[in-house]
Amino acid sequence: METMEAILELRKKLNISQDEFARKLSVTRQAVSRWENGDTIPNIDTLKLIAETFEVSVDYLLGHTVGQCQSCGLVLEKDSDKGTECDGSKSEEYCSFCYQHGKFAQDITMEEMIELNLRDLDEWNKSVGLQLTEQEARSALMEFLPTLKRWKDTSGTAIASE
């Protein structure tokens, strides 16, 4: 994804007009239009402002691949989504719900993680524009979660917390 696509995707996800987006950044609507058309890209200070204002990473705005929690599958769009390592730095692999201070926040099985994910199914369906039933989502999670680092070699049991 390129910067122009990331900005357009962000604005549409927020469901705001180019005018509203521009107003929040103190730029013109034409500037936003030029970014979205790929005519120009925001300078680094503006990219930082967009990231802070709309709580996304500069990496996301630059079109770099956004990470995904290797425990629950949450997309790590914002720095605030990321868990923390022992030294307080942000984890690039795990979200704040699953991983804090260098440890998993919960000692749970993969099956329990599936049930936790299903609690937010209605909200997730709405955010991605799908209408999965609980059974469809459960089946998808049963296929997907074993591909994540936390669950790859554990056959449904959590890696021991330190």
JSON list of C-alpha atoms in Angstrom, two decimals:
[
{"chain": "A", "resi": 1, "resn": "MET", "atom": "CA", "xyz": [0.00, 0.00, 0.00]},
{"chain": "A", "resi": 2, "resn": "GLU", "atom": "CA", "xyz": [1.22, 3.51, -0.78]},
{"chain": "A", "resi": 3, "resn": "THR", "atom": "CA", "xyz": [0.84, 6.66, 1.31]},
{"chain": "A", "resi": 4, "resn": "MET", "atom": "CA", "xyz": [-2.00, 7.92, -0.88]},
{"chain": "A", "resi": 5, "resn": "GLU", "atom": "CA", "xyz": [-3.95, 4.69, -0.30]},
{"chain": "A", "resi": 6, "resn": "ALA", "atom": "CA", "xyz": [-3.20, 4.70, 3.43]},
{"chain": "A", "resi": 7, "resn": "ILE", "atom": "CA", "xyz": [-4.50, 8.25, 3.87]},
{"chain": "A", "resi": 8, "resn": "LEU", "atom": "CA", "xyz": [-7.63, 7.56, 1.83]},
{"chain": "A", "resi": 9, "resn": "GLU", "atom": "CA", "xyz": [-8.26, 4.31, 3.72]},
{"chain": "A", "resi": 10, "resn": "LEU", "atom": "CA", "xyz": [-7.77, 6.07, 7.07]},
{"chain": "A", "resi": 11, "resn": "ARG", "atom": "CA", "xyz": [-10.16, 8.90, 6.19]},
{"chain": "A", "resi": 12, "resn": "LYS", "atom": "CA", "xyz": [-12.83, 6.49, 4.93]},
{"chain": "A", "resi": 13, "resn": "LYS", "atom": "CA", "xyz": [-12.41, 4.28, 7.98]},
{"chain": "A", "resi": 14, "resn": "LEU", "atom": "CA", "xyz": [-12.99, 7.35, 10.16]},
{"chain": "A", "resi": 15, "resn": "ASN", "atom": "CA", "xyz": [-16.00, 8.18, 7.97]},
{"chain": "A", "resi": 16, "resn": "ILE", "atom": "CA", "xyz": [-15.04, 11.84, 7.61]},
{"chain": "A", "resi": 17, "resn": "SER", "atom": "CA", "xyz": [-14.88, 14.14, 4.60]},
{"chain": "A", "resi": 18, "resn": "GLN", "atom": "CA", "xyz": [-11.74, 15.62, 3.13]},
{"chain": "A", "resi": 19, "resn": "ASP", "atom": "CA", "xyz": [-12.81, 18.95, 4.65]},
{"chain": "A", "resi": 20, "resn": "GLU", "atom": "CA", "xyz": [-13.09, 17.46, 8.15]},
{"chain": "A", "resi": 21, "resn": "PHE", "atom": "CA", "xyz": [-9.78, 15.63, 7.77]},
{"chain": "A", "resi": 22, "resn": "ALA", "atom": "CA", "xyz": [-8.11, 18.84, 6.60]},
{"chain": "A", "resi": 23, "resn": "ARG", "atom": "CA", "xyz": [-9.63, 20.93, 9.40]},
{"chain": "A", "resi": 24, "resn": "LYS", "atom": "CA", "xyz": [-8.29, 18.57, 12.08]},
{"chain": "A", "resi": 25, "resn": "LEU", "atom": "CA", "xyz": [-4.79, 18.99, 10.60]},
{"chain": "A", "resi": 26, "resn": "SER", "atom": "CA", "xyz": [-5.02, 22.72, 9.81]},
{"chain": "A", "resi": 27, "resn": "VAL", "atom": "CA", "xyz": [-4.38, 22.11, 6.12]},
{"chain": "A", "resi": 28, "resn": "THR", "atom": "CA", "xyz": [-6.52, 22.72, 3.05]},
{"chain": "A", "resi": 29, "resn": "ARG", "atom": "CA", "xyz": [-8.97, 20.25, 1.56]},
{"chain": "A", "resi": 30, "resn": "GLN", "atom": "CA", "xyz": [-6.95, 20.53, -1.64]},
{"chain": "A", "resi": 31, "resn": "ALA", "atom": "CA", "xyz": [-3.85, 19.27, 0.20]},
{"chain": "A", "resi": 32, "resn": "VAL", "atom": "CA", "xyz": [-5.79, 16.20, 1.36]},
{"chain": "A", "resi": 33, "resn": "SER", "atom": "CA", "xyz": [-7.09, 15.67, -2.17]},
{"chain": "A", "resi": 34, "resn": "ARG", "atom": "CA", "xyz": [-3.55, 15.88, -3.61]},
{"chain": "A", "resi": 35, "resn": "TRP", "atom": "CA", "xyz": [-2.31, 13.33, -1.02]},
{"chain": "A", "resi": 36, "resn": "GLU", "atom": "CA", "xyz": [-5.15, 10.94, -1.83]},
{"chain": "A", "resi": 37, "resn": "ASN", "atom": "CA", "xyz": [-4.59, 11.31, -5.59]},
{"chain": "A", "resi": 38, "resn": "GLY", "atom": "CA", "xyz": [-0.87, 10.68, -5.21]},
{"chain": "A", "resi": 39, "resn": "ASP", "atom": "CA", "xyz": [0.07, 14.10, -6.59]},
{"chain": "A", "resi": 40, "resn": "THR", "atom": "CA", "xyz": [2.06, 14.88, -3.42]},
{"chain": "A", "resi": 41, "resn": "ILE", "atom": "CA", "xyz": [2.81, 13.27, -0.09]},
{"chain": "A", "resi": 42, "resn": "PRO", "atom": "CA", "xyz": [2.74, 14.99, 3.28]},
{"chain": "A", "resi": 43, "resn": "ASN", "atom": "CA", "xyz": [6.09, 16.11, 4.68]},
{"chain": "A", "resi": 44, "resn": "ILE", "atom": "CA", "xyz": [7.47, 14.24, 7.70]},
{"chain": "A", "resi": 45, "resn": "ASP", "atom": "CA", "xyz": [6.09, 16.74, 10.22]},
{"chain": "A", "resi": 46, "resn": "THR", "atom": "CA", "xyz": [2.62, 16.43, 8.69]},
{"chain": "A", "resi": 47, "resn": "LEU", "atom": "CA", "xyz": [2.89, 12.63, 8.67]},
{"chain": "A", "resi": 48, "resn": "LYS", "atom": "CA", "xyz": [3.71, 12.77, 12.39]},
{"chain": "A", "resi": 49, "resn": "LEU", "atom": "CA", "xyz": [0.74, 15.08, 12.98]},
{"chain": "A", "resi": 50, "resn": "ILE", "atom": "CA", "xyz": [-1.61, 12.76, 11.06]},
{"chain": "A", "resi": 51, "resn": "ALA", "atom": "CA", "xyz": [-0.31, 9.80, 13.07]},
{"chain": "A", "resi": 52, "resn": "GLU", "atom": "CA", "xyz": [-0.81, 11.59, 16.39]},
{"chain": "A", "resi": 53, "resn": "THR", "atom": "CA", "xyz": [-4.18, 13.09, 15.49]},
{"chain": "A", "resi": 54, "resn": "PHE", "atom": "CA", "xyz": [-5.73, 9.89, 14.19]},
{"chain": "A", "resi": 55, "resn": "GLU", "atom": "CA", "xyz": [-3.76, 7.43, 16.35]},
{"chain": "A", "resi": 56, "resn": "VAL", "atom": "CA", "xyz": [-2.04, 5.45, 13.61]},
{"chain": "A", "resi": 57, "resn": "SER", "atom": "CA", "xyz": [1.64, 4.77, 13.09]},
{"chain": "A", "resi": 58, "resn": "VAL", "atom": "CA", "xyz": [3.79, 6.70, 10.62]},
{"chain": "A", "resi": 59, "resn": "ASP", "atom": "CA", "xyz": [4.75, 3.28, 9.22]},
{"chain": "A", "resi": 60, "resn": "TYR", "atom": "CA", "xyz": [1.09, 2.70, 8.35]},
{"chain": "A", "resi": 61, "resn": "LEU", "atom": "CA", "xyz": [0.92, 6.10, 6.61]},
{"chain": "A", "resi": 62, "resn": "LEU", "atom": "CA", "xyz": [4.07, 5.30, 4.64]},
{"chain": "A", "resi": 63, "resn": "GLY", "atom": "CA", "xyz": [2.41, 2.13, 3.40]},
{"chain": "A", "resi": 64, "resn": "HIS", "atom": "CA", "xyz": [4.49, -0.30, 5.40]},
{"chain": "A", "resi": 65, "resn": "THR", "atom": "CA", "xyz": [2.83, -3.50, 6.39]},
{"chain": "A", "resi": 66, "resn": "VAL", "atom": "CA", "xyz": [1.01, -3.21, 9.67]},
{"chain": "A", "resi": 67, "resn": "GLY", "atom": "CA", "xyz": [1.77, -5.97, 12.14]},
{"chain": "A", "resi": 68, "resn": "GLN", "atom": "CA", "xyz": [-0.67, -8.38, 13.62]},
{"chain": "A", "resi": 69, "resn": "CYS", "atom": "CA", "xyz": [-0.76, -9.72, 17.18]},
{"chain": "A", "resi": 70, "resn": "GLN", "atom": "CA", "xyz": [0.81, -13.15, 17.16]},
{"chain": "A", "resi": 71, "resn": "SER", "atom": "CA", "xyz": [-1.56, -14.27, 19.90]},
{"chain": "A", "resi": 72, "resn": "CYS", "atom": "CA", "xyz": [-5.07, -13.03, 19.02]},
{"chain": "A", "resi": 73, "resn": "GLY", "atom": "CA", "xyz": [-4.70, -11.66, 15.48]},
{"chain": "A", "resi": 74, "resn": "LEU", "atom": "CA", "xyz": [-5.49, -8.02, 16.29]},
{"chain": "A", "resi": 75, "resn": "VAL", "atom": "CA", "xyz": [-4.10, -5.66, 13.64]},
{"chain": "A", "resi": 76, "resn": "LEU", "atom": "CA", "xyz": [-1.49, -3.43, 15.28]},
{"chain": "A", "resi": 77, "resn": "GLU", "atom": "CA", "xyz": [-2.42, -0.18, 13.53]},
{"chain": "A", "resi": 78, "resn": "LYS", "atom": "CA", "xyz": [-1.67, 2.15, 16.43]},
{"chain": "A", "resi": 79, "resn": "ASP", "atom": "CA", "xyz": [1.26, 2.22, 18.79]},
{"chain": "A", "resi": 80, "resn": "SER", "atom": "CA", "xyz": [-1.28, 2.08, 21.62]},
{"chain": "A", "resi": 81, "resn": "ASP", "atom": "CA", "xyz": [-2.40, -1.32, 20.27]},
{"chain": "A", "resi": 82, "resn": "LYS", "atom": "CA", "xyz": [1.05, -2.78, 20.91]},
{"chain": "A", "resi": 83, "resn": "GLY", "atom": "CA", "xyz": [1.95, -4.62, 24.10]},
{"chain": "A", "resi": 84, "resn": "THR", "atom": "CA", "xyz": [5.11, -3.90, 26.05]},
{"chain": "A", "resi": 85, "resn": "GLU", "atom": "CA", "xyz": [8.39, -5.71, 26.54]},
{"chain": "A", "resi": 86, "resn": "CYS", "atom": "CA", "xyz": [10.14, -6.07, 29.92]},
{"chain": "A", "resi": 87, "resn": "ASP", "atom": "CA", "xyz": [12.05, -2.81, 29.33]},
{"chain": "A", "resi": 88, "resn": "GLY", "atom": "CA", "xyz": [8.84, -0.91, 28.53]},
{"chain": "A", "resi": 89, "resn": "SER", "atom": "CA", "xyz": [9.45, -0.74, 24.77]},
{"chain": "A", "resi": 90, "resn": "LYS", "atom": "CA", "xyz": [6.61, -1.55, 22.41]},
{"chain": "A", "resi": 91, "resn": "SER", "atom": "CA", "xyz": [6.25, -5.13, 21.22]},
{"chain": "A", "resi": 92, "resn": "GLU", "atom": "CA", "xyz": [6.15, -5.53, 17.46]},
{"chain": "A", "resi": 93, "resn": "GLU", "atom": "CA", "xyz": [4.57, -8.99, 17.80]},
{"chain": "A", "resi": 94, "resn": "TYR", "atom": "CA", "xyz": [1.85, -8.79, 20.44]},
{"chain": "A", "resi": 95, "resn": "CYS", "atom": "CA", "xyz": [-1.02, -6.47, 21.35]},
{"chain": "A", "resi": 96, "resn": "SER", "atom": "CA", "xyz": [-1.60, -4.70, 24.66]},
{"chain": "A", "resi": 97, "resn": "PHE", "atom": "CA", "xyz": [-4.46, -7.06, 25.53]},
{"chain": "A", "resi": 98, "resn": "CYS", "atom": "CA", "xyz": [-2.31, -10.17, 25.18]},
{"chain": "A", "resi": 99, "resn": "TYR", "atom": "CA", "xyz": [1.17, -9.03, 26.22]},
{"chain": "A", "resi": 100, "resn": "GLN", "atom": "CA", "xyz": [2.36, -6.71, 28.97]},
{"chain": "A", "resi": 101, "resn": "HIS", "atom": "CA", "xyz": [5.79, -6.23, 30.54]},
{"chain": "A", "resi": 102, "resn": "GLY", "atom": "CA", "xyz": [7.29, -9.05, 28.47]},
{"chain": "A", "resi": 103, "resn": "LYS", "atom": "CA", "xyz": [4.68, -11.64, 29.48]},
{"chain": "A", "resi": 104, "resn": "PHE", "atom": "CA", "xyz": [1.37, -12.91, 28.23]},
{"chain": "A", "resi": 105, "resn": "ALA", "atom": "CA", "xyz": [-1.39, -11.20, 30.18]},
{"chain": "A", "resi": 106, "resn": "GLN", "atom": "CA", "xyz": [-3.42, -14.40, 30.43]},
{"chain": "A", "resi": 107, "resn": "ASP", "atom": "CA", "xyz": [-2.44, -18.04, 30.64]},
{"chain": "A", "resi": 108, "resn": "ILE", "atom": "CA", "xyz": [-5.13, -19.42, 28.34]},
{"chain": "A", "resi": 109, "resn": "THR", "atom": "CA", "xyz": [-5.56, -22.11, 25.73]},
{"chain": "A", "resi": 110, "resn": "MET", "atom": "CA", "xyz": [-6.11, -21.45, 22.06]},
{"chain": "A", "resi": 111, "resn": "GLU", "atom": "CA", "xyz": [-9.72, -22.59, 22.47]},
{"chain": "A", "resi": 112, "resn": "GLU", "atom": "CA", "xyz": [-10.23, -19.97, 25.19]},
{"chain": "A", "resi": 113, "resn": "MET", "atom": "CA", "xyz": [-8.68, -17.35, 22.90]},
{"chain": "A", "resi": 114, "resn": "ILE", "atom": "CA", "xyz": [-11.20, -18.28, 20.21]},
{"chain": "A", "resi": 115, "resn": "GLU", "atom": "CA", "xyz": [-14.06, -17.73, 22.66]},
{"chain": "A", "resi": 116, "resn": "LEU", "atom": "CA", "xyz": [-12.58, -14.36, 23.72]},
{"chain": "A", "resi": 117, "resn": "ASN", "atom": "CA", "xyz": [-12.39, -13.27, 20.08]},
{"chain": "A", "resi": 118, "resn": "LEU", "atom": "CA", "xyz": [-15.99, -14.34, 19.49]},
{"chain": "A", "resi": 119, "resn": "ARG", "atom": "CA", "xyz": [-17.22, -11.96, 22.22]},
{"chain": "A", "resi": 120, "resn": "ASP", "atom": "CA", "xyz": [-16.53, -9.05, 19.86]},
{"chain": "A", "resi": 121, "resn": "LEU", "atom": "CA", "xyz": [-17.88, -10.70, 16.70]},
{"chain": "A", "resi": 122, "resn": "ASP", "atom": "CA", "xyz": [-20.63, -8.14, 16.04]},
{"chain": "A", "resi": 123, "resn": "GLU", "atom": "CA", "xyz": [-18.20, -5.22, 16.37]},
{"chain": "A", "resi": 124, "resn": "TRP", "atom": "CA", "xyz": [-15.59, -6.98, 14.21]},
{"chain": "A", "resi": 125, "resn": "ASN", "atom": "CA", "xyz": [-18.16, -7.86, 11.52]},
{"chain": "A", "resi": 126, "resn": "LYS", "atom": "CA", "xyz": [-19.21, -4.20, 11.39]},
{"chain": "A", "resi": 127, "resn": "SER", "atom": "CA", "xyz": [-15.62, -2.90, 11.19]},
{"chain": "A", "resi": 128, "resn": "VAL", "atom": "CA", "xyz": [-14.68, -5.16, 8.26]},
{"chain": "A", "resi": 129, "resn": "GLY", "atom": "CA", "xyz": [-18.03, -5.19, 6.49]},
{"chain": "A", "resi": 130, "resn": "LEU", "atom": "CA", "xyz": [-18.77, -8.90, 6.94]},
{"chain": "A", "resi": 131, "resn": "GLN", "atom": "CA", "xyz": [-21.63, -10.82, 8.47]},
{"chain": "A", "resi": 132, "resn": "LEU", "atom": "CA", "xyz": [-20.01, -14.01, 9.72]},
{"chain": "A", "resi": 133, "resn": "THR", "atom": "CA", "xyz": [-22.09, -16.22, 11.95]},
{"chain": "A", "resi": 134, "resn": "GLU", "atom": "CA", "xyz": [-20.57, -17.37, 15.22]},
{"chain": "A", "resi": 135, "resn": "GLN", "atom": "CA", "xyz": [-19.93, -20.82, 13.74]},
{"chain": "A", "resi": 136, "resn": "GLU", "atom": "CA", "xyz": [-18.28, -19.39, 10.60]},
{"chain": "A", "resi": 137, "resn": "ALA", "atom": "CA", "xyz": [-16.07, -17.15, 12.73]},
{"chain": "A", "resi": 138, "resn": "ARG", "atom": "CA", "xyz": [-15.19, -20.03, 15.07]},
{"chain": "A", "resi": 139, "resn": "SER", "atom": "CA", "xyz": [-14.16, -22.20, 12.10]},
{"chain": "A", "resi": 140, "resn": "ALA", "atom": "CA", "xyz": [-12.07, -19.38, 10.64]},
{"chain": "A", "resi": 141, "resn": "LEU", "atom": "CA", "xyz": [-10.36, -18.77, 13.99]},
{"chain": "A", "resi": 142, "resn": "MET", "atom": "CA", "xyz": [-9.65, -22.49, 14.38]},
{"chain": "A", "resi": 143, "resn": "GLU", "atom": "CA", "xyz": [-7.78, -22.33, 11.06]},
{"chain": "A", "resi": 144, "resn": "PHE", "atom": "CA", "xyz": [-6.15, -18.94, 11.61]},
{"chain": "A", "resi": 145, "resn": "LEU", "atom": "CA", "xyz": [-4.91, -18.94, 15.22]},
{"chain": "A", "resi": 146, "resn": "PRO", "atom": "CA", "xyz": [-2.61, -21.97, 14.79]},
{"chain": "A", "resi": 147, "resn": "THR", "atom": "CA", "xyz": [-0.65, -19.95, 12.20]},
{"chain": "A", "resi": 148, "resn": "LEU", "atom": "CA", "xyz": [0.27, -17.34, 14.83]},
{"chain": "A", "resi": 149, "resn": "LYS", "atom": "CA", "xyz": [3.55, -17.53, 16.74]},
{"chain": "A", "resi": 150, "resn": "ARG", "atom": "CA", "xyz": [1.98, -18.08, 20.17]},
{"chain": "A", "resi": 151, "resn": "TRP", "atom": "CA", "xyz": [0.01, -21.12, 19.03]},
{"chain": "A", "resi": 152, "resn": "LYS", "atom": "CA", "xyz": [2.18, -22.65, 16.29]},
{"chain": "A", "resi": 153, "resn": "ASP", "atom": "CA", "xyz": [3.80, -25.45, 18.28]},
{"chain": "A", "resi": 154, "resn": "THR", "atom": "CA", "xyz": [1.58, -25.64, 21.32]},
{"chain": "A", "resi": 155, "resn": "SER", "atom": "CA", "xyz": [-1.40, -27.65, 20.08]},
{"chain": "A", "resi": 156, "resn": "GLY", "atom": "CA", "xyz": [-3.88, -25.36, 21.77]},
{"chain": "A", "resi": 157, "resn": "THR", "atom": "CA", "xyz": [-2.08, -24.65, 25.00]},
{"chain": "A", "resi": 158, "resn": "ALA", "atom": "CA", "xyz": [-0.51, -21.34, 25.84]},
{"chain": "A", "resi": 159, "resn": "ILE", "atom": "CA", "xyz": [3.22, -20.90, 26.00]},
{"chain": "A", "resi": 160, "resn": "ALA", "atom": "CA", "xyz": [4.07, -20.62, 29.67]},
{"chain": "A", "resi": 161, "resn": "SER", "atom": "CA", "xyz": [4.16, -17.11, 31.04]},
{"chain": "A", "resi": 162, "resn": "GLU", "atom": "CA", "xyz": [7.42, -16.11, 32.61]}
]
